[in-house]
Amino acid sequence: MDATDYGRLFDLSGRRALVTGGQRGLGMGIATALASHGADVWICSEDGTGCADAAERLRIQGLTVRAVTSDVTDRAALSAMVERVTAAGPLDILVCNAGVAPHAGPITSASDADWQATMAINLQSVLWLAGMVLPGMAGAGGGSMIIMSSIAGLRGNRALGLYGLSKAANAQLARNLAVEWGPANIRVNAISPGFIRTDLARDLLSNPAFMERRMAMTPLRRPGEITEVAGVAVLLASAAGAFITGQNIVVDGGTVITDGN
């Protein structure tokens, strides 16, 4: 590998990507990062207007981003969305970011509806997308699938047990798919963010008591930034991560490894 090859380690020019839940937060950040490194990106959301507006904001910045609408819990709708996105050719990068946490509290208090919504969006849709996208990816010579997990899936949690259960399953799904699709040159990895500065975290970020307690549990003593998660996605999607598969990469400032001091 010469200097030119090293310079292309993170180059995604000519790659085609789909990011579910891509209209805001981490999904939007990942889509922006992939497009900034040259990828042709589709962002997907159930909110058609919001998704189209998000894509337009990125196009104004000179990025190649398009919007597509789909309910990821509707298998037929998801299949139609994938068919549209892959009409011009198979995907090289699939980022499964759509997720919900409808239940807060002890896991045994979750309703059947909470369970169904959490598992349908956070887990079932990811498995469906793998079945719809990876065969075409394999036929084109390979690619990268990235599943968004969470540190909630790595430890017990008083408030987000059901969400954490789905995210632990996401990490295991990444390992399984990595074994199944590795011979086809498809890499599958998970990313587990910790406490990240997003709009959804706004109330917690403005809560001094929570921040003091949480930052004491985080060796870097600060929340993470969306760009710091998006950068890992670029690594996993690019040649720089070409020998990484079946991993759950934790991006949490050290929260899960600390003794809290």
GROMACS .gro file of C-alpha atoms in nm:
model
  261
    1MET     CA    1   0.000   0.000   0.000
    2ASP     CA    2   0.149   0.333  -0.108
    3ALA     CA    3   0.074   0.683   0.018
    4THR     CA    4  -0.213   0.725  -0.227
    5ASP     CA    5  -0.383   0.415  -0.090
    6TYR     CA    6  -0.349   0.545   0.266
    7GLY     CA    7  -0.507   0.869   0.154
    8ARG     CA    8  -0.813   0.678   0.034
    9LEU     CA    9  -0.871   0.482   0.354
   10PHE     CA   10  -1.188   0.675   0.439
   11ASP     CA   11  -1.295   0.755   0.082
   12LEU     CA   12  -1.651   0.643   0.007
   13SER     CA   13  -1.672   0.782  -0.345
   14GLY     CA   14  -1.901   0.574  -0.563
   15ARG     CA   15  -2.053   0.389  -0.266
   16ARG     CA   16  -2.429   0.374  -0.224
   17ALA     CA   17  -2.569   0.390   0.131
   18LEU     CA   18  -2.902   0.369   0.311
   19VAL     CA   19  -2.950   0.507   0.664
   20THR     CA   20  -3.278   0.428   0.840
   21GLY     CA   21  -3.394   0.681   1.097
   22GLY     CA   22  -3.178   0.926   0.905
   23GLN     CA   23  -3.373   1.247   0.936
   24ARG     CA   24  -3.243   1.359   1.276
   25GLY     CA   25  -2.995   1.292   1.556
   26LEU     CA   26  -2.742   1.015   1.516
   27GLY     CA   27  -2.896   0.897   1.189
   28MET     CA   28  -2.868   1.241   1.035
   29GLY     CA   29  -2.512   1.273   1.162
   30ILE     CA   30  -2.412   0.938   1.014
   31ALA     CA   31  -2.577   1.020   0.682
   32THR     CA   32  -2.396   1.354   0.673
   33ALA     CA   33  -2.060   1.192   0.749
   34LEU     CA   34  -2.102   0.921   0.486
   35ALA     CA   35  -2.205   1.174   0.222
   36SER     CA   36  -1.920   1.407   0.323
   37HIS     CA   37  -1.679   1.125   0.244
   38GLY     CA   38  -1.826   1.077  -0.101
   39ALA     CA   39  -2.111   0.830  -0.059
   40ASP     CA   40  -2.443   0.859  -0.241
   41VAL     CA   41  -2.682   0.841   0.056
   42TRP     CA   42  -3.050   0.764   0.099
   43ILE     CA   43  -3.209   0.855   0.430
   44CYS     CA   44  -3.527   0.679   0.536
   45SER     CA   45  -3.796   0.778   0.784
   46GLU     CA   46  -4.166   0.727   0.841
   47ASP     CA   47  -4.198   1.108   0.840
   48GLY     CA   48  -4.192   1.185   0.469
   49THR     CA   49  -4.194   1.563   0.502
   50GLY     CA   50  -3.928   1.575   0.773
   51CYS     CA   51  -3.708   1.331   0.584
   52ALA     CA   52  -3.737   1.529   0.260
   53ASP     CA   53  -3.653   1.852   0.444
   54ALA     CA   54  -3.347   1.690   0.604
   55ALA     CA   55  -3.223   1.562   0.268
   56GLU     CA   56  -3.271   1.905   0.112
   57ARG     CA   57  -3.066   2.070   0.387
   58LEU     CA   58  -2.779   1.835   0.310
   59ARG     CA   59  -2.809   1.881  -0.066
   60ILE     CA   60  -2.778   2.258  -0.014
   61GLN     CA   61  -2.440   2.179   0.145
   62GLY     CA   62  -2.334   2.001  -0.174
   63LEU     CA   63  -2.392   1.646  -0.053
   64THR     CA   64  -2.561   1.368  -0.249
   65VAL     CA   65  -2.852   1.276  -0.024
   66ARG     CA   66  -3.204   1.164  -0.112
   67ALA     CA   67  -3.506   1.087   0.102
   68VAL     CA   68  -3.735   0.788   0.100
   69THR     CA   69  -4.035   0.716   0.323
   70SER     CA   70  -4.113   0.383   0.484
   71ASP     CA   71  -4.264   0.232   0.797
   72VAL     CA   72  -3.997  -0.017   0.902
   73THR     CA   73  -4.256  -0.228   1.084
   74ASP     CA   74  -4.441  -0.294   0.758
   75ARG     CA   75  -4.252  -0.566   0.572
   76ALA     CA   76  -4.417  -0.496   0.237
   77ALA     CA   77  -4.348  -0.122   0.266
   78LEU     CA   78  -3.988  -0.191   0.366
   79SER     CA   79  -3.942  -0.420   0.068
   80ALA     CA   80  -4.084  -0.156  -0.167
   81MET     CA   81  -3.849   0.103  -0.018
   82VAL     CA   82  -3.545  -0.122  -0.069
   83GLU     CA   83  -3.656  -0.193  -0.425
   84ARG     CA   84  -3.671   0.180  -0.496
   85VAL     CA   85  -3.334   0.253  -0.334
   86THR     CA   86  -3.160  -0.032  -0.517
   87ALA     CA   87  -3.319   0.035  -0.857
   88ALA     CA   88  -2.992   0.187  -0.980
   89GLY     CA   89  -2.779  -0.084  -0.821
   90PRO     CA   90  -2.720  -0.269  -0.495
   91LEU     CA   91  -2.621  -0.093  -0.175
   92ASP     CA   92  -2.262  -0.092  -0.051
   93ILE     CA   93  -2.350   0.040   0.297
   94LEU     CA   94  -2.654  -0.028   0.513
   95VAL     CA   95  -2.698   0.157   0.844
   96CYS     CA   96  -2.986   0.036   1.062
   97ASN     CA   97  -3.045   0.327   1.296
   98ALA     CA   98  -3.423   0.345   1.337
   99GLY     CA   99  -3.512   0.279   1.698
  100VAL     CA  100  -3.759   0.352   1.978
  101ALA     CA  101  -3.781   0.326   2.357
  102PRO     CA  102  -4.156   0.344   2.432
  103HIS     CA  103  -4.130   0.198   2.781
  104ALA     CA  104  -3.956   0.336   3.088
  105GLY     CA  105  -3.947   0.152   3.419
  106PRO     CA  106  -3.909  -0.208   3.539
  107ILE     CA  107  -3.898  -0.444   3.245
  108THR     CA  108  -4.178  -0.660   3.384
  109SER     CA  109  -4.411  -0.360   3.375
  110ALA     CA  110  -4.379  -0.329   2.996
  111SER     CA  111  -4.704  -0.390   2.813
  112ASP     CA  112  -4.742  -0.626   2.521
  113ALA     CA  113  -4.774  -0.319   2.298
  114ASP     CA  114  -4.443  -0.180   2.436
  115TRP     CA  115  -4.276  -0.515   2.363
  116GLN     CA  116  -4.415  -0.537   2.011
  117ALA     CA  117  -4.319  -0.180   1.919
  118THR     CA  118  -3.968  -0.210   2.064
  119MET     CA  119  -3.886  -0.543   1.904
  120ALA     CA  120  -4.055  -0.467   1.572
  121ILE     CA  121  -3.862  -0.145   1.513
  122ASN     CA  122  -3.534  -0.210   1.694
  123LEU     CA  123  -3.482  -0.573   1.595
  124GLN     CA  124  -3.729  -0.725   1.348
  125SER     CA  125  -3.684  -0.446   1.091
  126VAL     CA  126  -3.307  -0.494   1.104
  127LEU     CA  127  -3.340  -0.864   1.031
  128TRP     CA  128  -3.583  -0.792   0.748
  129LEU     CA  129  -3.345  -0.535   0.597
  130ALA     CA  130  -3.056  -0.780   0.616
  131GLY     CA  131  -3.258  -1.033   0.418
  132MET     CA  132  -3.360  -0.772   0.162
  133VAL     CA  133  -3.027  -0.595   0.115
  134LEU     CA  134  -2.739  -0.835   0.181
  135PRO     CA  135  -2.798  -1.076  -0.111
  136GLY     CA  136  -2.764  -0.789  -0.359
  137MET     CA  137  -2.465  -0.654  -0.170
  138ALA     CA  138  -2.301  -0.995  -0.189
  139GLY     CA  139  -2.369  -1.019  -0.561
  140ALA     CA  140  -2.189  -0.689  -0.613
  141GLY     CA  141  -1.879  -0.808  -0.429
  142GLY     CA  142  -1.948  -0.716  -0.069
  143GLY     CA  143  -2.007  -0.420   0.158
  144SER     CA  144  -2.074  -0.308   0.512
  145MET     CA  145  -2.380  -0.331   0.738
  146ILE     CA  146  -2.385  -0.124   1.057
  147ILE     CA  147  -2.642  -0.185   1.330
  148MET     CA  148  -2.694   0.079   1.596
  149SER     CA  149  -2.693  -0.083   1.939
  150SER     CA  150  -2.643   0.093   2.274
  151ILE     CA  151  -2.458   0.065   2.603
  152ALA     CA  152  -2.806  -0.006   2.744
  153GLY     CA  153  -2.753  -0.351   2.594
  154LEU     CA  154  -2.428  -0.402   2.785
  155ARG     CA  155  -2.547  -0.350   3.142
  156GLY     CA  156  -2.857  -0.361   3.357
  157ASN     CA  157  -3.078  -0.056   3.356
  158ARG     CA  158  -3.360   0.042   3.594
  159ALA     CA  159  -3.547   0.250   3.338
  160LEU     CA  160  -3.463   0.115   2.993
  161GLY     CA  161  -3.457  -0.260   3.040
  162LEU     CA  162  -3.678  -0.344   2.743
  163TYR     CA  163  -3.485  -0.111   2.513
  164GLY     CA  164  -3.160  -0.259   2.644
  165LEU     CA  165  -3.283  -0.610   2.570
  166SER     CA  166  -3.350  -0.517   2.208
  167LYS     CA  167  -3.010  -0.351   2.178
  168ALA     CA  168  -2.830  -0.653   2.323
  169ALA     CA  169  -3.006  -0.855   2.055
  170ASN     CA  170  -2.883  -0.607   1.791
  171ALA     CA  171  -2.523  -0.672   1.890
  172GLN     CA  172  -2.576  -1.048   1.874
  173LEU     CA  173  -2.747  -1.013   1.537
  174ALA     CA  174  -2.439  -0.830   1.409
  175ARG     CA  175  -2.218  -1.119   1.522
  176ASN     CA  176  -2.442  -1.378   1.361
  177LEU     CA  177  -2.472  -1.193   1.032
  178ALA     CA  178  -2.096  -1.135   1.028
  179VAL     CA  179  -2.038  -1.511   1.044
  180GLU     CA  180  -2.305  -1.589   0.785
  181TRP     CA  181  -2.206  -1.321   0.531
  182GLY     CA  182  -1.832  -1.291   0.585
  183PRO     CA  183  -1.751  -1.536   0.304
  184ALA     CA  184  -1.938  -1.300   0.069
  185ASN     CA  185  -1.709  -1.013   0.178
  186ILE     CA  186  -1.983  -0.845   0.380
  187ARG     CA  187  -1.882  -0.701   0.714
  188VAL     CA  188  -2.145  -0.654   0.983
  189ASN     CA  189  -2.078  -0.454   1.299
  190ALA     CA  190  -2.268  -0.279   1.576
  191ILE     CA  191  -2.206   0.059   1.735
  192SER     CA  192  -2.307   0.115   2.098
  193PRO     CA  193  -2.323   0.486   2.183
  194GLY     CA  194  -2.331   0.610   2.538
  195PHE     CA  195  -2.473   0.947   2.644
  196ILE     CA  196  -2.457   1.163   2.330
  197ARG     CA  197  -2.549   1.530   2.289
  198THR     CA  198  -2.864   1.505   2.074
  199ASP     CA  199  -3.199   1.683   2.069
  200LEU     CA  200  -3.355   1.385   2.246
  201ALA     CA  201  -3.107   1.430   2.533
  202ARG     CA  202  -3.178   1.804   2.570
  203ASP     CA  203  -3.372   1.773   2.896
  204LEU     CA  204  -3.103   1.558   3.056
  205LEU     CA  205  -2.827   1.788   2.934
  206SER     CA  206  -2.997   2.078   3.113
  207ASN     CA  207  -3.042   1.881   3.438
  208PRO     CA  208  -2.744   1.967   3.663
  209ALA     CA  209  -2.802   1.683   3.908
  210PHE     CA  210  -2.820   1.424   3.632
  211MET     CA  211  -2.517   1.564   3.451
  212GLU     CA  212  -2.304   1.570   3.765
  213ARG     CA  213  -2.394   1.210   3.841
  214ARG     CA  214  -2.354   1.085   3.483
  215MET     CA  215  -2.030   1.266   3.412
  216ALA     CA  216  -1.881   1.123   3.732
  217MET     CA  217  -1.945   0.782   3.575
  218THR     CA  218  -1.770   0.880   3.251
  219PRO     CA  219  -1.387   0.897   3.251
  220LEU     CA  220  -1.381   1.165   2.980
  221ARG     CA  221  -1.617   1.374   3.197
  222ARG     CA  222  -1.834   1.496   2.909
  223PRO     CA  223  -2.116   1.380   2.684
  224GLY     CA  224  -2.029   1.250   2.340
  225GLU     CA  225  -2.093   1.438   2.019
  226ILE     CA  226  -2.286   1.312   1.718
  227THR     CA  227  -1.974   1.350   1.503
  228GLU     CA  228  -1.789   1.109   1.731
  229VAL     CA  229  -2.042   0.835   1.660
  230ALA     CA  230  -2.064   0.925   1.291
  231GLY     CA  231  -1.687   0.897   1.260
  232VAL     CA  232  -1.699   0.535   1.376
  233ALA     CA  233  -1.966   0.464   1.114
  234VAL     CA  234  -1.738   0.604   0.844
  235LEU     CA  235  -1.455   0.383   0.971
  236LEU     CA  236  -1.675   0.073   0.955
  237ALA     CA  237  -1.810   0.162   0.611
  238SER     CA  238  -1.472   0.237   0.454
  239ALA     CA  239  -1.150   0.061   0.359
  240ALA     CA  240  -1.009   0.172   0.694
  241GLY     CA  241  -1.236  -0.084   0.860
  242ALA     CA  242  -1.201  -0.357   0.599
  243PHE     CA  243  -1.079  -0.621   0.850
  244ILE     CA  244  -1.334  -0.541   1.122
  245THR     CA  245  -1.645  -0.756   1.142
  246GLY     CA  246  -1.874  -0.898   1.408
  247GLN     CA  247  -1.775  -0.630   1.658
  248ASN     CA  248  -1.977  -0.408   1.890
  249ILE     CA  249  -1.782  -0.083   1.908
  250VAL     CA  250  -1.862   0.116   2.222
  251VAL     CA  251  -1.856   0.495   2.190
  252ASP     CA  252  -1.926   0.614   2.544
  253GLY     CA  253  -1.630   0.806   2.682
  254GLY     CA  254  -1.547   0.504   2.900
  255THR     CA  255  -1.876   0.482   3.090
  256VAL     CA  256  -1.907   0.103   3.085
  257ILE     CA  257  -1.548   0.040   3.194
  258THR     CA  258  -1.530   0.279   3.488
  259ASP     CA  259  -1.568   0.212   3.860
  260GLY     CA  260  -1.758   0.541   3.888
  261ASN     CA  261  -1.472   0.733   4.054
   0.00000   0.00000   0.00000
